[in-house]
Amino acid sequence: MEGFLQVLKNLGAVRLALMGAILVGLASALTYVSNRMTAPDLALLYSDLEMEDAGKIVSRLETMGVPVEVRGGGTQIYAPSDRVARLRVELAELGLPRGGSVGYEIFDKADQLGVSSFVQNINHLRALEGEIARTITAMAQVSTARVHLVLPKRRLFSREKEEPSAAIMLTLAGAGLLPQRRIQAIQQLVAAAVPGLLPERVSIVDDRGNLLAKGDGHSEATEASNFEEKRLAYETRLTKTIENLVARYVGDGKVKAEVFADMSFDRVTENSETYDPDGQVARSTQTTSLGEQSHEADSNVSVEKNLPNAKTQQGGGSDNKLSRSEETTNFEISKKTKTLVKEVGEIKRLSVAVLVDGLYTPVEGKKEQDYKPRSDDELKNLTKLIKNAVGFNEKRGDSIEVVNMRFAPMEMVEATEAPSTIMGLEKHDLIHLAEVLLIGVLALLGILLGVKPMVNKILSGVQPAIRPVSDEEALAIANEDRRALPGGGGQQASLGGPTSAGALAGPDGTPEEAYVANTLKELEHMVTMNQVEGQVRASSLKTVGDIINDNPEAAVNVIRTWMMEDDKKRNTA
């Protein structure tokens, strides 16, 4: 322990701080890599949540022990990708998310005893609004919906009856407007869910402040918008018909058509009756005969006629006879009754404009192609085709223009290939795998190239300064190194064998000390050896190596002598 403390004292405060920083950085890098490799792959569980729903979902997931991450300002919740489907099913069983509205589950509470009728009516209204809002939210292009219902109370002894109404606020998904057909579908849906509510009494507004449905009880605006949609749909259909027909001849992308239809949306009903006098038929005949006979008396007045019991004289006056015959014949005259109803959408006039491109021929040595306009015969034939396709009627004042002009060059955009899988891994899986591998490689390179050399440099210390060495010092150091070798014993080794006592000569015949001194002058710096304690002269090592290379047999004899001396020492011991 004291040795370890002494090593720390020898390193100094600067080196210890540097080593600590390196260790902290290395630990942080290893922790980050391990967290990235062991962290689960998160996927989107829910988005566009209300804060209340988000809080309930996060609390429930944490209770279940599921790692969860909240993003998008609290509106998005991420969970492990392999458990997303199951978590959605489990949360749906619990009624989450509720979409910020309350449905009929408000009546599931057990503490309903003692609740007043007023509270019950309010809860029923809230539940009805919430259920309608959830149904509307299930439609495409609708993100969220809020519904407000006005259900007037029935008053006693009141002749006037107030009609219910509804107001709906929609949050649309995307930048487009809601089509008219879906607006009408929402109105019909709400009207069918609320008793006594008419579709014309439902007003709809989107989150951008656009009035989608007025809801004032009048359907004129709705009908006008329907008429406009019908006109646009008719123009679009004719435009596609013309472009598809002409493109078969001139090629795709070389024709553009525009159609304007002047349509009448007046509904006209005509009733007419027509009689044919030549088509008489006798239905019945009636004959009447009448005969009458009368007698006219004498009109002279006398005394005798006025006396009592006077006798009337016969033979006076005159007789009248009358006879009459009538015949009545009843005839049936043919009659034609005609009722003509002209529905809306009658075409009053058509205006068609068609623009076609010309011909292009490639030219050798040029990047651009030569343009050639189409002939008049081609344009006439195209005009005939278009007239027959759109139902041209000259009496209505229809007009069709086909013009040949050069189109502006179009920039070609390369089509993106469909995403493919490699070994069953999709794109995001491959990206995640590459990220983990890259982090691991960078960490390994940082350890090998940065941390390890820095630690070695700190532990090795500063190299001593190089200074020139005199001949006497070099000779003394060489003698000390030679005596320090195993078997040296301070005596000179012989080259003649175990019993030889001759002095060791240099390769050129010079004495040993002179040879060593000359050799030591060549290398005078210090080297550090990992396997030897302390430091030795590089010149000493080079001298020994040169002697062994020049006199291999003598070197073998010296080694034999050392081995024999070691054996003698062991036997003596």
PDB file of N, CA, C and O in Angstrom, residues 290-335:
ATOM      1  N   LEU A 290    -141.362  13.365 -78.032  1.00  0.00           N
ATOM      2  CA  LEU A 290    -142.341  14.066 -77.205  1.00  0.00           C
ATOM      3  C   LEU A 290    -143.577  14.413 -78.041  1.00  0.00           C
ATOM      4  O   LEU A 290    -143.439  15.012 -79.119  1.00  0.00           O
ATOM      5  N   GLY A 291    -144.842  13.969 -77.589  1.00  0.00           N
ATOM      6  CA  GLY A 291    -146.094  14.280 -78.290  1.00  0.00           C
ATOM      7  C   GLY A 291    -147.074  15.019 -77.355  1.00  0.00           C
ATOM      8  O   GLY A 291    -147.238  14.622 -76.206  1.00  0.00           O
ATOM      9  N   GLU A 292    -147.807  16.049 -77.866  1.00  0.00           N
ATOM     10  CA  GLU A 292    -148.693  16.868 -77.027  1.00  0.00           C
ATOM     11  C   GLU A 292    -149.944  17.253 -77.843  1.00  0.00           C
ATOM     12  O   GLU A 292    -149.838  17.615 -79.008  1.00  0.00           O
ATOM     13  N   GLN A 293    -151.162  17.140 -77.224  1.00  0.00           N
ATOM     14  CA  GLN A 293    -152.447  17.480 -77.877  1.00  0.00           C
ATOM     15  C   GLN A 293    -153.270  18.360 -76.941  1.00  0.00           C
ATOM     16  O   GLN A 293    -153.398  18.030 -75.763  1.00  0.00           O
ATOM     17  N   SER A 294    -153.827  19.464 -77.420  1.00  0.00           N
ATOM     18  CA  SER A 294    -154.584  20.419 -76.589  1.00  0.00           C
ATOM     19  C   SER A 294    -155.852  20.890 -77.350  1.00  0.00           C
ATOM     20  O   SER A 294    -155.895  20.873 -78.570  1.00  0.00           O
ATOM     21  N   HIS A 295    -156.958  21.279 -76.585  1.00  0.00           N
ATOM     22  CA  HIS A 295    -158.214  21.780 -77.154  1.00  0.00           C
ATOM     23  C   HIS A 295    -158.428  23.187 -76.639  1.00  0.00           C
ATOM     24  O   HIS A 295    -158.380  23.436 -75.429  1.00  0.00           O
ATOM     25  N   GLU A 296    -158.693  24.076 -77.548  1.00  0.00           N
ATOM     26  CA  GLU A 296    -158.885  25.493 -77.219  1.00  0.00           C
ATOM     27  C   GLU A 296    -160.382  25.819 -77.360  1.00  0.00           C
ATOM     28  O   GLU A 296    -160.964  25.698 -78.435  1.00  0.00           O
ATOM     29  N   ALA A 297    -161.081  26.205 -76.235  1.00  0.00           N
ATOM     30  CA  ALA A 297    -162.547  26.499 -76.241  1.00  0.00           C
ATOM     31  C   ALA A 297    -162.845  27.846 -76.864  1.00  0.00           C
ATOM     32  O   ALA A 297    -161.943  28.646 -77.054  1.00  0.00           O
ATOM     33  N   ASP A 298    -164.246  28.071 -77.030  1.00  0.00           N
ATOM     34  CA  ASP A 298    -164.685  29.332 -77.638  1.00  0.00           C
ATOM     35  C   ASP A 298    -164.497  30.443 -76.636  1.00  0.00           C
ATOM     36  O   ASP A 298    -164.921  30.333 -75.471  1.00  0.00           O
ATOM     37  N   SER A 299    -164.017  31.474 -77.032  1.00  0.00           N
ATOM     38  CA  SER A 299    -163.675  32.571 -76.118  1.00  0.00           C
ATOM     39  C   SER A 299    -164.764  33.661 -76.054  1.00  0.00           C
ATOM     40  O   SER A 299    -164.574  34.651 -75.378  1.00  0.00           O
ATOM     41  N   ASN A 300    -166.057  33.476 -76.743  1.00  0.00           N
ATOM     42  CA  ASN A 300    -167.117  34.491 -76.707  1.00  0.00           C
ATOM     43  C   ASN A 300    -167.849  34.437 -75.375  1.00  0.00           C
ATOM     44  O   ASN A 300    -168.158  33.365 -74.864  1.00  0.00           O
ATOM     45  N   VAL A 301    -168.189  35.568 -74.812  1.00  0.00           N
ATOM     46  CA  VAL A 301    -168.877  35.671 -73.509  1.00  0.00           C
ATOM     47  C   VAL A 301    -170.326  36.131 -73.766  1.00  0.00           C
ATOM     48  O   VAL A 301    -170.555  37.113 -74.484  1.00  0.00           O
ATOM     49  N   SER A 302    -171.306  35.387 -73.098  1.00  0.00           N
ATOM     50  CA  SER A 302    -172.729  35.752 -73.259  1.00  0.00           C
ATOM     51  C   SER A 302    -173.426  35.592 -71.908  1.00  0.00           C
ATOM     52  O   SER A 302    -172.861  34.992 -70.969  1.00  0.00           O
ATOM     53  N   VAL A 303    -174.749  36.076 -71.837  1.00  0.00           N
ATOM     54  CA  VAL A 303    -175.495  35.983 -70.588  1.00  0.00           C
ATOM     55  C   VAL A 303    -175.801  34.528 -70.275  1.00  0.00           C
ATOM     56  O   VAL A 303    -175.797  34.082 -69.139  1.00  0.00           O
ATOM     57  N   GLU A 304    -176.104  33.800 -71.285  1.00  0.00           N
ATOM     58  CA  GLU A 304    -176.467  32.390 -71.085  1.00  0.00           C
ATOM     59  C   GLU A 304    -175.314  31.613 -70.442  1.00  0.00           C
ATOM     60  O   GLU A 304    -175.525  30.722 -69.636  1.00  0.00           O
ATOM     61  N   LYS A 305    -174.154  31.915 -70.808  1.00  0.00           N
ATOM     62  CA  LYS A 305    -172.994  31.167 -70.269  1.00  0.00           C
ATOM     63  C   LYS A 305    -172.743  31.523 -68.823  1.00  0.00           C
ATOM     64  O   LYS A 305    -172.185  30.742 -68.073  1.00  0.00           O
ATOM     65  N   ASN A 306    -173.228  32.657 -68.430  1.00  0.00           N
ATOM     66  CA  ASN A 306    -172.974  33.083 -67.065  1.00  0.00           C
ATOM     67  C   ASN A 306    -174.131  32.736 -66.118  1.00  0.00           C
ATOM     68  O   ASN A 306    -174.026  32.987 -64.915  1.00  0.00           O
ATOM     69  N   LEU A 307    -175.311  32.243 -66.638  1.00  0.00           N
ATOM     70  CA  LEU A 307    -176.421  31.854 -65.795  1.00  0.00           C
ATOM     71  C   LEU A 307    -176.085  30.561 -65.070  1.00  0.00           C
ATOM     72  O   LEU A 307    -175.377  29.703 -65.581  1.00  0.00           O
ATOM     73  N   PRO A 308    -176.740  30.433 -63.858  1.00  0.00           N
ATOM     74  CA  PRO A 308    -176.524  29.161 -63.150  1.00  0.00           C
ATOM     75  C   PRO A 308    -177.164  27.979 -63.901  1.00  0.00           C
ATOM     76  O   PRO A 308    -178.190  28.152 -64.547  1.00  0.00           O
ATOM     77  N   ASN A 309    -176.543  26.881 -63.760  1.00  0.00           N
ATOM     78  CA  ASN A 309    -176.947  25.642 -64.424  1.00  0.00           C
ATOM     79  C   ASN A 309    -177.030  25.829 -65.929  1.00  0.00           C
ATOM     80  O   ASN A 309    -177.860  25.211 -66.592  1.00  0.00           O
ATOM     81  N   ALA A 310    -176.215  26.670 -66.380  1.00  0.00           N
ATOM     82  CA  ALA A 310    -176.198  26.873 -67.828  1.00  0.00           C
ATOM     83  C   ALA A 310    -175.409  25.754 -68.465  1.00  0.00           C
ATOM     84  O   ALA A 310    -174.381  25.309 -67.947  1.00  0.00           O
ATOM     85  N   LYS A 311    -175.774  25.282 -69.566  1.00  0.00           N
ATOM     86  CA  LYS A 311    -175.119  24.208 -70.298  1.00  0.00           C
ATOM     87  C   LYS A 311    -174.203  24.788 -71.338  1.00  0.00           C
ATOM     88  O   LYS A 311    -174.568  25.725 -72.041  1.00  0.00           O
ATOM     89  N   THR A 312    -173.107  24.193 -71.293  1.00  0.00           N
ATOM     90  CA  THR A 312    -172.097  24.656 -72.261  1.00  0.00           C
ATOM     91  C   THR A 312    -172.394  24.025 -73.603  1.00  0.00           C
ATOM     92  O   THR A 312    -172.584  22.810 -73.706  1.00  0.00           O
ATOM     93  N   GLN A 313    -172.356  24.836 -74.557  1.00  0.00           N
ATOM     94  CA  GLN A 313    -172.625  24.345 -75.889  1.00  0.00           C
ATOM     95  C   GLN A 313    -171.349  23.719 -76.460  1.00  0.00           C
ATOM     96  O   GLN A 313    -170.251  24.271 -76.339  1.00  0.00           O
ATOM     97  N   GLN A 314    -171.619  22.569 -76.990  1.00  0.00           N
ATOM     98  CA  GLN A 314    -170.502  21.843 -77.606  1.00  0.00           C
ATOM     99  C   GLN A 314    -170.273  22.370 -79.008  1.00  0.00           C
ATOM    100  O   GLN A 314    -171.163  22.934 -79.646  1.00  0.00           O
ATOM    101  N   GLY A 315    -169.106  22.070 -79.428  1.00  0.00           N
ATOM    102  CA  GLY A 315    -168.764  22.434 -80.813  1.00  0.00           C
ATOM    103  C   GLY A 315    -168.053  23.725 -80.901  1.00  0.00           C
ATOM    104  O   GLY A 315    -167.604  24.112 -81.963  1.00  0.00           O
ATOM    105  N   GLY A 316    -167.912  24.415 -79.802  1.00  0.00           N
ATOM    106  CA  GLY A 316    -167.175  25.668 -79.874  1.00  0.00           C
ATOM    107  C   GLY A 316    -165.695  25.434 -79.643  1.00  0.00           C
ATOM    108  O   GLY A 316    -165.260  24.476 -79.012  1.00  0.00           O
ATOM    109  N   GLY A 317    -164.797  26.232 -80.050  1.00  0.00           N
ATOM    110  CA  GLY A 317    -163.341  26.164 -79.860  1.00  0.00           C
ATOM    111  C   GLY A 317    -162.643  25.360 -80.943  1.00  0.00           C
ATOM    112  O   GLY A 317    -163.241  25.038 -81.974  1.00  0.00           O
ATOM    113  N   SER A 318    -161.285  25.026 -80.659  1.00  0.00           N
ATOM    114  CA  SER A 318    -160.428  24.316 -81.642  1.00  0.00           C
ATOM    115  C   SER A 318    -159.464  23.353 -80.907  1.00  0.00           C
ATOM    116  O   SER A 318    -159.123  23.565 -79.743  1.00  0.00           O
ATOM    117  N   ASP A 319    -158.988  22.289 -81.560  1.00  0.00           N
ATOM    118  CA  ASP A 319    -158.031  21.290 -81.013  1.00  0.00           C
ATOM    119  C   ASP A 319    -156.640  21.540 -81.602  1.00  0.00           C
ATOM    120  O   ASP A 319    -156.488  21.753 -82.817  1.00  0.00           O
ATOM    121  N   ASN A 320    -155.589  21.424 -80.720  1.00  0.00           N
ATOM    122  CA  ASN A 320    -154.166  21.598 -81.143  1.00  0.00           C
ATOM    123  C   ASN A 320    -153.369  20.334 -80.825  1.00  0.00           C
ATOM    124  O   ASN A 320    -153.474  19.778 -79.722  1.00  0.00           O
ATOM    125  N   LYS A 321    -152.475  19.869 -81.734  1.00  0.00           N
ATOM    126  CA  LYS A 321    -151.608  18.692 -81.565  1.00  0.00           C
ATOM    127  C   LYS A 321    -150.130  19.108 -81.821  1.00  0.00           C
ATOM    128  O   LYS A 321    -149.852  19.797 -82.800  1.00  0.00           O
ATOM    129  N   LEU A 322    -149.174  18.620 -80.905  1.00  0.00           N
ATOM    130  CA  LEU A 322    -147.741  18.957 -81.035  1.00  0.00           C
ATOM    131  C   LEU A 322    -146.913  17.694 -80.755  1.00  0.00           C
ATOM    132  O   LEU A 322    -147.105  17.018 -79.737  1.00  0.00           O
ATOM    133  N   SER A 323    -145.908  17.388 -81.600  1.00  0.00           N
ATOM    134  CA  SER A 323    -145.015  16.229 -81.434  1.00  0.00           C
ATOM    135  C   SER A 323    -143.555  16.689 -81.678  1.00  0.00           C
ATOM    136  O   SER A 323    -143.302  17.482 -82.583  1.00  0.00           O
ATOM    137  N   ARG A 324    -142.583  16.155 -80.844  1.00  0.00           N
ATOM    138  CA  ARG A 324    -141.162  16.546 -80.955  1.00  0.00           C
ATOM    139  C   ARG A 324    -140.277  15.329 -80.695  1.00  0.00           C
ATOM    140  O   ARG A 324    -140.556  14.540 -79.773  1.00  0.00           O
ATOM    141  N   SER A 325    -139.193  15.205 -81.483  1.00  0.00           N
ATOM    142  CA  SER A 325    -138.229  14.093 -81.341  1.00  0.00           C
ATOM    143  C   SER A 325    -136.799  14.666 -81.254  1.00  0.00           C
ATOM    144  O   SER A 325    -136.388  15.451 -82.114  1.00  0.00           O
ATOM    145  N   GLU A 326    -135.973  14.246 -80.190  1.00  0.00           N
ATOM    146  CA  GLU A 326    -134.585  14.699 -79.982  1.00  0.00           C
ATOM    147  C   GLU A 326    -133.636  13.493 -79.912  1.00  0.00           C
ATOM    148  O   GLU A 326    -133.982  12.482 -79.300  1.00  0.00           O
ATOM    149  N   GLU A 327    -132.437  13.657 -80.496  1.00  0.00           N
ATOM    150  CA  GLU A 327    -131.394  12.614 -80.474  1.00  0.00           C
ATOM    151  C   GLU A 327    -130.056  13.277 -80.055  1.00  0.00           C
ATOM    152  O   GLU A 327    -129.591  14.214 -80.690  1.00  0.00           O
ATOM    153  N   THR A 328    -129.447  12.755 -78.966  1.00  0.00           N
ATOM    154  CA  THR A 328    -128.194  13.309 -78.422  1.00  0.00           C
ATOM    155  C   THR A 328    -127.103  12.238 -78.515  1.00  0.00           C
ATOM    156  O   THR A 328    -127.280  11.120 -77.994  1.00  0.00           O
ATOM    157  N   THR A 329    -125.968  12.597 -79.153  1.00  0.00           N
ATOM    158  CA  THR A 329    -124.820  11.684 -79.311  1.00  0.00           C
ATOM    159  C   THR A 329    -123.615  12.293 -78.580  1.00  0.00           C
ATOM    160  O   THR A 329    -123.217  13.442 -78.852  1.00  0.00           O
ATOM    161  N   ASN A 330    -123.018  11.545 -77.652  1.00  0.00           N
ATOM    162  CA  ASN A 330    -121.824  11.977 -76.899  1.00  0.00           C
ATOM    163  C   ASN A 330    -120.570  11.403 -77.554  1.00  0.00           C
ATOM    164  O   ASN A 330    -120.467  10.191 -77.777  1.00  0.00           O
ATOM    165  N   PHE A 331    -119.575  12.292 -77.819  1.00  0.00           N
ATOM    166  CA  PHE A 331    -118.305  11.902 -78.451  1.00  0.00           C
ATOM    167  C   PHE A 331    -117.149  12.087 -77.452  1.00  0.00           C
ATOM    168  O   PHE A 331    -117.150  13.010 -76.636  1.00  0.00           O
ATOM    169  N   GLU A 332    -116.149  11.190 -77.553  1.00  0.00           N
ATOM    170  CA  GLU A 332    -114.901  11.307 -76.781  1.00  0.00           C
ATOM    171  C   GLU A 332    -113.811  11.833 -77.708  1.00  0.00           C
ATOM    172  O   GLU A 332    -113.541  11.247 -78.756  1.00  0.00           O
ATOM    173  N   ILE A 333    -113.180  12.938 -77.281  1.00  0.00           N
ATOM    174  CA  ILE A 333    -112.091  13.525 -78.068  1.00  0.00           C
ATOM    175  C   ILE A 333    -110.762  13.150 -77.406  1.00  0.00           C
ATOM    176  O   ILE A 333    -110.589  13.292 -76.187  1.00  0.00           O
ATOM    177  N   SER A 334    -109.765  12.661 -78.191  1.00  0.00           N
ATOM    178  CA  SER A 334    -108.465  12.243 -77.640  1.00  0.00           C
ATOM    179  C   SER A 334    -107.732  13.450 -77.049  1.00  0.00           C
ATOM    180  O   SER A 334    -107.677  14.521 -77.644  1.00  0.00           O
ATOM    181  N   LYS A 335    -107.184  13.225 -75.849  1.00  0.00           N
ATOM    182  CA  LYS A 335    -106.476  14.284 -75.132  1.00  0.00           C
ATOM    183  C   LYS A 335    -105.130  13.743 -74.640  1.00  0.00           C
ATOM    184  O   LYS A 335    -105.063  12.619 -74.144  1.00  0.00           O
TER     185      LYS A 335
END
